[in-house]
């Protein structure tokens, strides 16, 4: 049977089956397929299906859809339409298949027609896909004409989003148009029986992109083709740093087993401590570095091919400098032919980190990379296939056996997400300040961008503008208003103003976190929303980050929070956990608790200034941040007082806690006159300090801290539920990247009978903010219209 979604017209009825074949009249059907159907080998697939079912007619890419004219006997037509969905190519995602009666032409052939552009129509752009098994086999086959060819692709693998300039998808609208297919490639392209039939990125060593190696300090030493691969491998084996041009930008690669080399990369990149991702060739190689269960394996083999956080094996060859202080390691398997060829030659895991200096966006162009990465890389492995979209690796980790995103980019963006309430007008949600993404909205579709980065340097701002332009062009969306964060000082807020749209809406940061989770689960609320986060601008002008709401998409009421504490130095505190400890200590009614482990090694003059900031309420904003409470706990336990990056102390605290079962410590909830609930952090920190003095191991106390936060959050939710009758809880905010906390809280809530909504399609962190802003704004705009 044709499985059609609701609201789609059923196939026209043919005559009753059983009639003799020669008396069955032929019919003409018009078939329209929507979804991700371009750049995925769909037309060749339709062509082969038509041949199998004896169907005449044509197939064509149109803006927004694939159109098919099909002529044949009704039973064959029905089978043909069924198969469109049931046997669709691996990269395709079918949204709808509509059929209607068409005009008979009495033709006999089936052809692929030129694409047709219709202004104003939208359609998904395929994400890039990892090298497929068939192409990988050819790569290693000495008899194949693409043996060792670093840019091999086919209709089910290779670059898409990173080469597409406009839709509909045809070679002429991609950066592959610079390469004219040779006779052999063209023969494949035009042969319906070939698996590269109508493969728009088709090329070979004779006609396709070129590879070469340039050395930073010896521009005359250039190696081409296979010699470039050999030279790059030799450089890596010698411990040198090679910048490699990939699908969506450059990576910086270095031997992951060479500690001195990894430390040199860190020093040159100004990346002291943040963990680095490691690339290996196969899943078996990955299993030598970390624990690979069935779901990890699925992800490491998937066409999306993200970096997967694995629990690190105790005896890996990895250099300690790869992920200092952590028990996990981010592992990715080779996903381009070039990666395979290089890893084959190097024979060891490679650090593969973004090709950028500290917090800038990754470099994409050859000249840009030579200029920006010249002081980091010793050599550059370059190619001449231009990159049309900057595209970082995605990062996931598993919590309770299911993946959550730490970064959503390659393989996933720019596929759209659905909004539960459609917007009456097109708009742009500009997203947050850090870990920025934006979302372009039309109707019920939100086109959430790939990871853009932290909007605090010119390069990232430019990346934002370029990517927004590209999305607007690709998806034909002209925004009529902008949605931004409440924080007046954010560069994202200024970007919203810069767009000069007639109207700007504001959505509070943590309301957006909760809305994002509700919306991706197709909910509008009300529900209980728990936002545990770093910091965001609150409605009362204070810094928020540990809030509980009764929230729907159109209204959110804050019903509980973590007790405000002064955060001396403001944003500076994110990298100095001792300041958070000092701020929480100042909540004590009498003399502040000593927390002496928190201040070991802290310059006394700096501490004195921070104490003055607190007592004079100067540069010490009131904050309810859960991220900073984790920082404070790490400081109180003596785990970390100074951090190289926001989140380092909480990540180390989680690593220390491991999976050791633990009992909560006291983390009381105060109830104010109007029923408003306040979680009291001071008794918890004081208990940690006391147990540390009593000699309890830091690992035990780190575990107990996690359980305390989970238990108290669950208790708050229960009390809110008693009053409101709500049974659904949405969990959002960057702190839920912590697997132990997320798992413990979700488990406790589920045991209490709550329905727990977790971030699935987007990250718990600020990467989801633009979508949350979009969900709220769309619902508000719809409500304005009386919808
Ligand atoms: Zn392939
Ligand atoms: Zn060729």
mmCIF file of C-alpha atoms in Angstrom, residues 32 134 162 182 222 270 432 444 515 618 639 730 733:
data_model
loop_
_atom_site.group_PDB
_atom_site.id
_atom_site.type_symbol
_atom_site.label_atom_id
_atom_site.label_comp_id
_atom_site.label_asym_id
_atom_site.label_seq_id
_atom_site.Cartn_x
_atom_site.Cartn_y
_atom_site.Cartn_z
ATOM 1 C CA UNK A 32 5.559 15.175 -6.542
ATOM 2 C CA UNK A 134 31.479 1.316 -2.384
ATOM 3 C CA UNK A 162 30.002 22.722 1.266
ATOM 4 C CA UNK A 182 36.557 13.803 -18.725
ATOM 5 C CA UNK A 222 55.864 21.794 -3.436
ATOM 6 C CA UNK A 270 46.751 29.290 22.108
ATOM 7 C CA UNK A 432 23.115 33.932 21.468
ATOM 8 C CA UNK A 444 6.578 25.998 10.376
ATOM 9 C CA UNK A 515 11.304 26.531 24.496
ATOM 10 C CA UNK A 618 30.904 46.775 42.397
ATOM 11 C CA UNK A 639 40.024 20.406 41.941
ATOM 12 C CA UNK A 730 11.816 19.945 29.740
ATOM 13 C CA UNK A 733 20.905 24.584 29.192
#
